Short mmCIF file of C-alpha atoms and ligand atoms in Angstrom, two decimals:
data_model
loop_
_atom_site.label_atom_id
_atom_site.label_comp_id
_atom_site.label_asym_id
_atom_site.label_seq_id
_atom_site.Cartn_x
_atom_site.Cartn_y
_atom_site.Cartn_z
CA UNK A 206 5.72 14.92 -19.01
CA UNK A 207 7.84 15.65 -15.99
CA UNK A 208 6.63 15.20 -12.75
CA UNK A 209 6.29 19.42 -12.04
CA UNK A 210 4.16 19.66 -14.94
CA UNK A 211 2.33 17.10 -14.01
CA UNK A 212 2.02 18.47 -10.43
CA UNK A 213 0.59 21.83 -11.61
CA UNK A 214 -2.29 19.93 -13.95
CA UNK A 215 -3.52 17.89 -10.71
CA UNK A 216 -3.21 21.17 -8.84
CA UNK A 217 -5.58 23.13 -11.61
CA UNK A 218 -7.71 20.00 -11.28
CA UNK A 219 -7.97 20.12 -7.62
CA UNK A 220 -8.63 23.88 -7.81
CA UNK A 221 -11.28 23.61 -10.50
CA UNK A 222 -13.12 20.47 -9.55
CA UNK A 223 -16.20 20.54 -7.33
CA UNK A 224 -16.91 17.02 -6.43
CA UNK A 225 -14.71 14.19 -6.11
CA UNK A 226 -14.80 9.97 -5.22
CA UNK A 227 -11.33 9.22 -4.07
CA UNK A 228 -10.28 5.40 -3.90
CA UNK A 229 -7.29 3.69 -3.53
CA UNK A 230 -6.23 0.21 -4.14
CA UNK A 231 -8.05 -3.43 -2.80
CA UNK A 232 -6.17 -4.84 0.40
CA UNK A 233 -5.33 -0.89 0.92
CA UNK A 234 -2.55 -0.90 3.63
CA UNK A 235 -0.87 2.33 5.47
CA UNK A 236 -0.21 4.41 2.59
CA UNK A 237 -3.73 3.79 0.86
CA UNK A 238 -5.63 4.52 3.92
CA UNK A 239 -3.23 7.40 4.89
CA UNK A 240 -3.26 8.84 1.23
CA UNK A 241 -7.08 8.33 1.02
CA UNK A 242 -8.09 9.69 3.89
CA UNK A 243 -5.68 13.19 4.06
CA UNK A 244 -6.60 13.71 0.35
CA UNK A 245 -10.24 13.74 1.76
CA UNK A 246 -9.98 15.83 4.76
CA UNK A 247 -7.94 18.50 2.07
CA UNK A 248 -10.10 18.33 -0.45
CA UNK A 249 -12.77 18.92 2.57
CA UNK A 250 -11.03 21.56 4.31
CA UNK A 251 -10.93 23.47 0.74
CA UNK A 252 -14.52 23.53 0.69
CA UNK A 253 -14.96 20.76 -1.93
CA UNK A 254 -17.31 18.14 -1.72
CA UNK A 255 -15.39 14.27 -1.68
CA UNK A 256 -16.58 10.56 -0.63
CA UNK A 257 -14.06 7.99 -0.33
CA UNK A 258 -14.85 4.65 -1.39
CA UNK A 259 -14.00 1.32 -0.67
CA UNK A 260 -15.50 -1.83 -1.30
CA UNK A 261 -17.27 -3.36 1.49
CA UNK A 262 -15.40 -7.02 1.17
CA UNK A 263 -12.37 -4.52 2.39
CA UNK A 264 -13.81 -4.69 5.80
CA UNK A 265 -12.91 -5.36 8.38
CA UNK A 266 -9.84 -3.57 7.61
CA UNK A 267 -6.29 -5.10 9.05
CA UNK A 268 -6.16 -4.55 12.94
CA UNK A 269 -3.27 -1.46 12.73
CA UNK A 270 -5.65 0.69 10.51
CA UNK A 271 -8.75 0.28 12.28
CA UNK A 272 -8.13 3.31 14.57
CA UNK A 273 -8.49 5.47 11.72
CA UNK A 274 -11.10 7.73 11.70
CA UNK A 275 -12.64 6.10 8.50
CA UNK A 276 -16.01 6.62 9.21
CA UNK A 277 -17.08 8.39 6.55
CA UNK A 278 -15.46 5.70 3.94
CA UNK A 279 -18.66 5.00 1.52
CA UNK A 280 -19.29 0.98 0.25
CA UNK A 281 -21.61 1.85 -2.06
CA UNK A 282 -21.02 4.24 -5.84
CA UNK A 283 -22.82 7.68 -4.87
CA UNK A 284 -25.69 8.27 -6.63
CA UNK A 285 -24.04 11.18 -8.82
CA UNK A 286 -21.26 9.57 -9.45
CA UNK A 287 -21.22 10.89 -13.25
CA UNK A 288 -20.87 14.09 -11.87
CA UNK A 289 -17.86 13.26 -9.72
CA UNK A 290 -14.24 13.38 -10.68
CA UNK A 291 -12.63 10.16 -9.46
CA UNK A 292 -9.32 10.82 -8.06
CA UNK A 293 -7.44 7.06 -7.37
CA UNK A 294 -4.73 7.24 -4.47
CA UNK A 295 -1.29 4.67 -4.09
CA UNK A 296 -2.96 2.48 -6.87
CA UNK A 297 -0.20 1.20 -10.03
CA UNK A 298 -2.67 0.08 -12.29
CA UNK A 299 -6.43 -0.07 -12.71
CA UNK A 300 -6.79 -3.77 -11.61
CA UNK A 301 -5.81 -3.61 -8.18
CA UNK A 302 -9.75 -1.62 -7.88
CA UNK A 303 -11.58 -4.31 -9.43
CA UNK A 304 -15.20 -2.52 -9.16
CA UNK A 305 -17.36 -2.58 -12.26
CA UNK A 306 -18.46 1.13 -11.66
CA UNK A 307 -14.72 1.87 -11.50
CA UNK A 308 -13.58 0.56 -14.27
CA UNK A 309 -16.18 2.00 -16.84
CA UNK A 310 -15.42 3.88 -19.91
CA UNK A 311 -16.16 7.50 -19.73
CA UNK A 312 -15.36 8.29 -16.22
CA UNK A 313 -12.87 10.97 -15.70
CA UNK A 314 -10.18 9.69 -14.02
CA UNK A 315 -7.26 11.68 -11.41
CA UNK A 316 -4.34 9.18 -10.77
CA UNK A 317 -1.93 10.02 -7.68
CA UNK A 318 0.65 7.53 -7.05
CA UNK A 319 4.36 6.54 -6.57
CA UNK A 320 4.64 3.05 -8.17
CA UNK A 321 7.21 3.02 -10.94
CA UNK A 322 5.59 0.32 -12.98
CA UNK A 323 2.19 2.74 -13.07
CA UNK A 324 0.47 2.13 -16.34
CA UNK A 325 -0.78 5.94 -16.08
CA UNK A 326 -4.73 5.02 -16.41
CA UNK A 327 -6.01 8.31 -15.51
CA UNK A 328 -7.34 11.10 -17.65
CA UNK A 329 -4.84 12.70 -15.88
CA UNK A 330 -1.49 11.49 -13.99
CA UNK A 331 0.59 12.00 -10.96
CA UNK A 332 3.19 9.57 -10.89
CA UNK A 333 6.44 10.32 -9.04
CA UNK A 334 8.42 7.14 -8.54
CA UNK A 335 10.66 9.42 -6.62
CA UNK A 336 8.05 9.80 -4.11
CA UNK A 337 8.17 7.26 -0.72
CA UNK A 338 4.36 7.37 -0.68
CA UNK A 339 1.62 8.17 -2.18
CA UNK A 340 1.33 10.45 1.05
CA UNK A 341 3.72 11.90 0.25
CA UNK A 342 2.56 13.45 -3.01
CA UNK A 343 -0.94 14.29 -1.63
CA UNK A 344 1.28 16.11 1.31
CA UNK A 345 3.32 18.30 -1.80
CA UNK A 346 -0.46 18.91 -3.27
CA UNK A 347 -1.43 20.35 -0.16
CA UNK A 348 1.14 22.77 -0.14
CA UNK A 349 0.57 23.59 -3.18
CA UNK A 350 -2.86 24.35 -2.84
CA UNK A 351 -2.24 26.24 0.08
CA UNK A 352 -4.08 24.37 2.48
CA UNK A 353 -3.39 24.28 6.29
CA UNK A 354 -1.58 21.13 7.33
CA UNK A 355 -3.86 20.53 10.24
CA UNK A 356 -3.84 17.20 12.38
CA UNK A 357 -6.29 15.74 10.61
CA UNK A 358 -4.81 16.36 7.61
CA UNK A 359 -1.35 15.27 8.82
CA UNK A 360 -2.21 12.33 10.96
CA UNK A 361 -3.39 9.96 7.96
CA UNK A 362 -0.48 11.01 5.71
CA UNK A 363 2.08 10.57 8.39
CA UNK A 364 0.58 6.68 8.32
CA UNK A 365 0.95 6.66 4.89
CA UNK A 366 4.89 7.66 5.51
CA UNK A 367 5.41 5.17 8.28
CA UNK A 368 4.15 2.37 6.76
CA UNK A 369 5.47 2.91 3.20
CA UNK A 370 9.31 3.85 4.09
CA UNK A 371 9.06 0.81 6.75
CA UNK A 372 9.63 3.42 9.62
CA UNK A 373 11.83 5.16 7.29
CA UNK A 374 14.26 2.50 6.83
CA UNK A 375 14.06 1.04 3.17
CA UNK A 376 15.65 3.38 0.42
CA UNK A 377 12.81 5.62 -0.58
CA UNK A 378 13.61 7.45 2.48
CA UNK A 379 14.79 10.66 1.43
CA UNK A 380 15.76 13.87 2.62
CA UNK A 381 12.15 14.65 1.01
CA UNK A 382 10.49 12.28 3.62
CA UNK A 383 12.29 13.21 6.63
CA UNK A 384 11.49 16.91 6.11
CA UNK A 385 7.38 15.71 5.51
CA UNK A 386 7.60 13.99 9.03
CA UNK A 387 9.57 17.50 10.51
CA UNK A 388 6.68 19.53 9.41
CA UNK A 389 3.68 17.04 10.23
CA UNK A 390 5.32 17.05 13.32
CA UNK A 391 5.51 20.71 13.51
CA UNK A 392 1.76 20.90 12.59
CA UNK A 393 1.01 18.66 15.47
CA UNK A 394 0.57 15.56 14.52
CA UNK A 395 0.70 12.83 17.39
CA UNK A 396 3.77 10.96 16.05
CA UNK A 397 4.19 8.76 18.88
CA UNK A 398 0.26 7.76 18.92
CA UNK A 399 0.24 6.99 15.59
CA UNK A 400 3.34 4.50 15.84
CA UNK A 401 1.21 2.97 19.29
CA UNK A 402 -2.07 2.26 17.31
CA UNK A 403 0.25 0.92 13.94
CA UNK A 404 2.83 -1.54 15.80
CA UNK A 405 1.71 -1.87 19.18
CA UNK A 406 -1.52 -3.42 21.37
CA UNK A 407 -2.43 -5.66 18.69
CA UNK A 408 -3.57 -9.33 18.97
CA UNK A 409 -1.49 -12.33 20.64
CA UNK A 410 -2.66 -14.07 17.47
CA UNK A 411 -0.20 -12.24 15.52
CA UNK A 412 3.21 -12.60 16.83
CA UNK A 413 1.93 -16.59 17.10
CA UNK A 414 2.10 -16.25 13.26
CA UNK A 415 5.24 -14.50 13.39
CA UNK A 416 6.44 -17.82 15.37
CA UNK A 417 5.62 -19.70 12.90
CA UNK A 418 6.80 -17.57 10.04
CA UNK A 419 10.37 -17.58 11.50
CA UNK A 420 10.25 -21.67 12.49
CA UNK A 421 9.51 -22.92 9.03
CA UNK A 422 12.31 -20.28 7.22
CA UNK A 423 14.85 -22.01 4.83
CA UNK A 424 17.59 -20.62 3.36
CA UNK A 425 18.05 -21.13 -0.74
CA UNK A 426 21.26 -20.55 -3.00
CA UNK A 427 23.80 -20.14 -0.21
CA UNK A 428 21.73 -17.76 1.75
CA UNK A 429 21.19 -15.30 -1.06
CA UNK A 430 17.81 -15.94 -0.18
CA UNK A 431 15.51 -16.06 2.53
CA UNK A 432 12.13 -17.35 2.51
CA UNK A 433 9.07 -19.17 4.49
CA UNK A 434 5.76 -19.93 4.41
CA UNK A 435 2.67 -20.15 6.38
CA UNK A 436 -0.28 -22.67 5.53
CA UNK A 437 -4.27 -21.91 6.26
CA UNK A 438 -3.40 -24.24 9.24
CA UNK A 439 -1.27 -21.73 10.59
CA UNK A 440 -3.55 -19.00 10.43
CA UNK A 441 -6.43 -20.82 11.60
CA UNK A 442 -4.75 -22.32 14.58
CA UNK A 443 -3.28 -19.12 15.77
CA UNK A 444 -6.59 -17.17 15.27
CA UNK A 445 -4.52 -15.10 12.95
CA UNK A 446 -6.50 -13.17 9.58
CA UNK A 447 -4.32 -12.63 6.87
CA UNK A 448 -3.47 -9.35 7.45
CA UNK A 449 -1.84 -9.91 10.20
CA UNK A 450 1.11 -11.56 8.02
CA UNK A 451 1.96 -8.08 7.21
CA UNK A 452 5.51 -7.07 8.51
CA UNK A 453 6.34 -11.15 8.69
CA UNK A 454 8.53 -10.69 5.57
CA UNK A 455 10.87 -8.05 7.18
CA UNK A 456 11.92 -10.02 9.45
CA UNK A 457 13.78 -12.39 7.41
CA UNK A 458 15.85 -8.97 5.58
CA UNK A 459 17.78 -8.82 8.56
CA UNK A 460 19.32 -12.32 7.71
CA UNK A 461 23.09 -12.06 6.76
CA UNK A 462 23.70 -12.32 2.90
CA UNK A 463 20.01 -12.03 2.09
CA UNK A 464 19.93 -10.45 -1.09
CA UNK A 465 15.95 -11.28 -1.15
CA UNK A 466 13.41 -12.18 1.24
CA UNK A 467 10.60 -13.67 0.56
CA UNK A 468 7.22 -14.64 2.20
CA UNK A 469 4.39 -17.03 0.81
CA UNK A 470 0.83 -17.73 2.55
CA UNK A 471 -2.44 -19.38 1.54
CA UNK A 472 -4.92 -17.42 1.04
CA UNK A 473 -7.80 -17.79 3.39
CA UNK A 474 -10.97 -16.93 1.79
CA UNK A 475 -12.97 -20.07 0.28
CA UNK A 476 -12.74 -18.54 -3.58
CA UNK A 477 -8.97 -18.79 -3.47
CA UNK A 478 -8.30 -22.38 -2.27
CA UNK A 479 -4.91 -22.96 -3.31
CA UNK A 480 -3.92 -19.36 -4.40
CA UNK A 481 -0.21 -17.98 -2.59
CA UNK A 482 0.45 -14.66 -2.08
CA UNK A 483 3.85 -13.90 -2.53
CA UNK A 484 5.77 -10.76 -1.13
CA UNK A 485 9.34 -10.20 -2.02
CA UNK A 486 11.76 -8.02 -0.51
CA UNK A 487 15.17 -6.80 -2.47
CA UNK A 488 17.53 -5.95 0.34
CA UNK A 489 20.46 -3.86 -1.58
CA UNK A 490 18.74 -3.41 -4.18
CA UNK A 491 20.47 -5.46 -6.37
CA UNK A 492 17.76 -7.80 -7.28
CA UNK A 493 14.51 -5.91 -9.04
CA UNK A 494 12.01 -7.93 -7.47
CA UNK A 495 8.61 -6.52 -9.19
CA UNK A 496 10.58 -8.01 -12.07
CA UNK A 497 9.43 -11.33 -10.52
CA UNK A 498 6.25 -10.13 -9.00
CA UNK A 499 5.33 -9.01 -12.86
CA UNK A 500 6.18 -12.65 -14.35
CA UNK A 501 3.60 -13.86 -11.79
CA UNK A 502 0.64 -11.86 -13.08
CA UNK A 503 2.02 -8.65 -10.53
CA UNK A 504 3.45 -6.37 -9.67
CA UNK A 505 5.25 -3.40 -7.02
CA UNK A 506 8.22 -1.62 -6.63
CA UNK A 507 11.75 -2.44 -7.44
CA UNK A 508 12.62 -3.24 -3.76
CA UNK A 509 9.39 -4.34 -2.45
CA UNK A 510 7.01 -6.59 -4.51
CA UNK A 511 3.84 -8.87 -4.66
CA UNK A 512 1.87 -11.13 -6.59
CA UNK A 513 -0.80 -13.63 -6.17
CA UNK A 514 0.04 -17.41 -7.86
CA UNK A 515 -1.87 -21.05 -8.41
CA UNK A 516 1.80 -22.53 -8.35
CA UNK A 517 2.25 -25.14 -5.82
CA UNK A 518 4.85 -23.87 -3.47
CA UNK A 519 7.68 -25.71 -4.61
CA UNK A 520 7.11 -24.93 -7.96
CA UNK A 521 6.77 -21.11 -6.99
CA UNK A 522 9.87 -21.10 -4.66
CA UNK A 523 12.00 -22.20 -7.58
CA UNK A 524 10.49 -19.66 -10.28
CA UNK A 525 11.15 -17.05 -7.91
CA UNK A 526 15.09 -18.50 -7.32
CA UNK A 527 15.67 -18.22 -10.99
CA UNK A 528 14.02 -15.38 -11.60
CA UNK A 529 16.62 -14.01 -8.88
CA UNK A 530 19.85 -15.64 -9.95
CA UNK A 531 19.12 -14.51 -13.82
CA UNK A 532 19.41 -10.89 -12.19
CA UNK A 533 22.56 -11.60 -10.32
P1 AMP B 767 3.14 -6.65 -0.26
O1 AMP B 767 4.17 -7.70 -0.42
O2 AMP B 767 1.76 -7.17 -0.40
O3 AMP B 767 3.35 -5.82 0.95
O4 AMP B 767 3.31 -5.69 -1.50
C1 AMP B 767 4.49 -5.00 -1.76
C2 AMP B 767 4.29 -4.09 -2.95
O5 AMP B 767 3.99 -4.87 -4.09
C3 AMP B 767 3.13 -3.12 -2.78
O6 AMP B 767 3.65 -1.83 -2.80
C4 AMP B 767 2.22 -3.32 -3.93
O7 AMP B 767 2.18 -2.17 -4.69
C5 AMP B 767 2.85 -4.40 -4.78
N1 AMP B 767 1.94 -5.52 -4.99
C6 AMP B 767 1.61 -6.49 -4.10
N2 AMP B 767 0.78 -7.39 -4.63
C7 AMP B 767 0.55 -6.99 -5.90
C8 AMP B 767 -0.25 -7.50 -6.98
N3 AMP B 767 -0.97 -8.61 -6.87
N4 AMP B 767 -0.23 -6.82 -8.13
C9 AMP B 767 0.49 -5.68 -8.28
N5 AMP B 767 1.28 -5.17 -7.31
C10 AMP B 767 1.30 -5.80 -6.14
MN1 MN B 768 -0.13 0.63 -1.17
MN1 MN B 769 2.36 3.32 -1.49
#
């Protein structure tokens, strides 16, 4: 089905539906927050009746999002859930919302997302890979529904945008995206506000792990590509939480003849002693990194990818090397 058709079928869902629980994906960052949250105030503003959800462990959320007016984000499945129509936000497959009430049989399921590798486990299915963010799509659904783009409508999915395109520098910046932020901005959204509570006024903590991050990076395979790593040491005696390694791996893109960066980090919480999180960055594209990601149980986009992996680091450092030089 192309991605019109499928379009109009969310649209006559939307339209149709009375009550909705939106969700999005676990560790939600900018564009699961942003989606989330503008698909609620739309779906609210077109008289509908929706309640986000999101798991309480997701809380507190990472320091940039917590400005958000995310209030009325529910912990706990509503009580008529049966009756509700769950609509899931920036989410590629089914497993990155692992709630039991989510993932039982029987519950009618909306999916709205942009991740190419989607295994399409709605009822029904948005998926436009062409899309820079999930806010994106929920910004073309507005339209379509003929909504007002108010503020509060606009302000979430303009995080969404920011975050996902990397301030509309990575490649799923299109002409698409560009004209999204001219018309939020037309709508009066408060750009510059939004960029102040995302990148700036957060913890000392942070750029210490930053420090870090960019003392212990080594160069592998002639430079083709560069990685670090940061311990539970690091984090602990910085004061850092693990979101704040967000935006670490960026930093090492800039690196000549990086092909792929990549970043590694302990995980912090006691249940996942000795679990990495990797996140991989494809500069030119040239390298498909969820190729990797997917080999290590996950998963993302071409150009920007993640998984989570019991491999000591070594061990993971060269799996990802060769799964790199096999594409080059
Ligand atoms: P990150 O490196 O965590 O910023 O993630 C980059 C991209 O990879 C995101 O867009 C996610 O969709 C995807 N991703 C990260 N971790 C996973 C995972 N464990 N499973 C599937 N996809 C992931
Ligand atoms: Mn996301
Ligand atoms: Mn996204």
């Amino acid at each position: 089905m192309s991605v019109a058709v499928e379009m109009d079928a969310v649209v006559e869902e939307l339209r149709s539906v009375q009550k909705f629980l939106l969700t999005t994906h676990e560790n939600p960052d900018g564009d699961a927050l942003g989606s989330l949250l503008g698909m609620h105030e739309l779906l609210k503003q077109l008289g509908k009746d929706s309640v986000m959800f999101l798991a309480a462990e997701e809380f507190p959320l990472p320091w940039e999002y917590r400005r958000m007016p995310l209030e009325e984000v529910q912990n706990e499945p509503p009580a008529d859930l049966e009756e509700r129509t769950v609509v899931f936000l920036d989410c590629g497959n089914i497993d990155r919302m692992p709630v039991d009430f989510l993932q039982r049989d029987g519950i009618h399921i909306v999916n709205v997302d942009h991740h190419h590798d989607n295994t399409r486990f709605g009822t029904v299915n948005l998926v436009d890979s062409g899309a820079s963010c999930t806010a994106e799509i929920v910004w073309e659904l507005a339209k379509e529904l003929g909504a007002e783009i108010t503020p509060v409508i606009g302000d979430p999915l303009y995080v969404g945008l920011v975050t996902d395109t990397g301030k509309f520098m990575y490649t799923n910046t299109s002409s698409r995206s560009h004209r999204m932020a001219a018309e939020l901005i037309d709508a009066g959204i408060d750009a510059h506000g939004i960029y102040r509570r995302l990148y700036e006024d957060l913890p000392y903590g942070r750029l210490q792990l930053l420090a870090r991050a960019l003392n212990a990076v080594q160069r592998f395979d002639g430079g083709v590509v560069t990685a670090t790593s940061l311990t539970r040491g690091d984090f602990a005696e910085t004061g850092a939480v693990e979101s704040d390694s967000e935006g670490i791996v960026d930093h090492l893109r800039s690196v000549e003849g990086t092909k792929v960066a990549v970043l590694v980090r302990e995980l912090l919480s006691d249940d996942r002693h000795g679990i990495r999180k990797v996140s991989m960055r494809s500069t030119d594209g040239t390298v498909d990194v969820s190729l990797i990601a997917r080999g290590l149980g996950g998963g993302g986009h071409r150009q920007a990818a993640g998984a989570s992996s019991d491999l000591p680091l070594d061990e993971l450092f060269n799996t990802i090397r060769k799964g790199i030089f096999e594409q080059l």
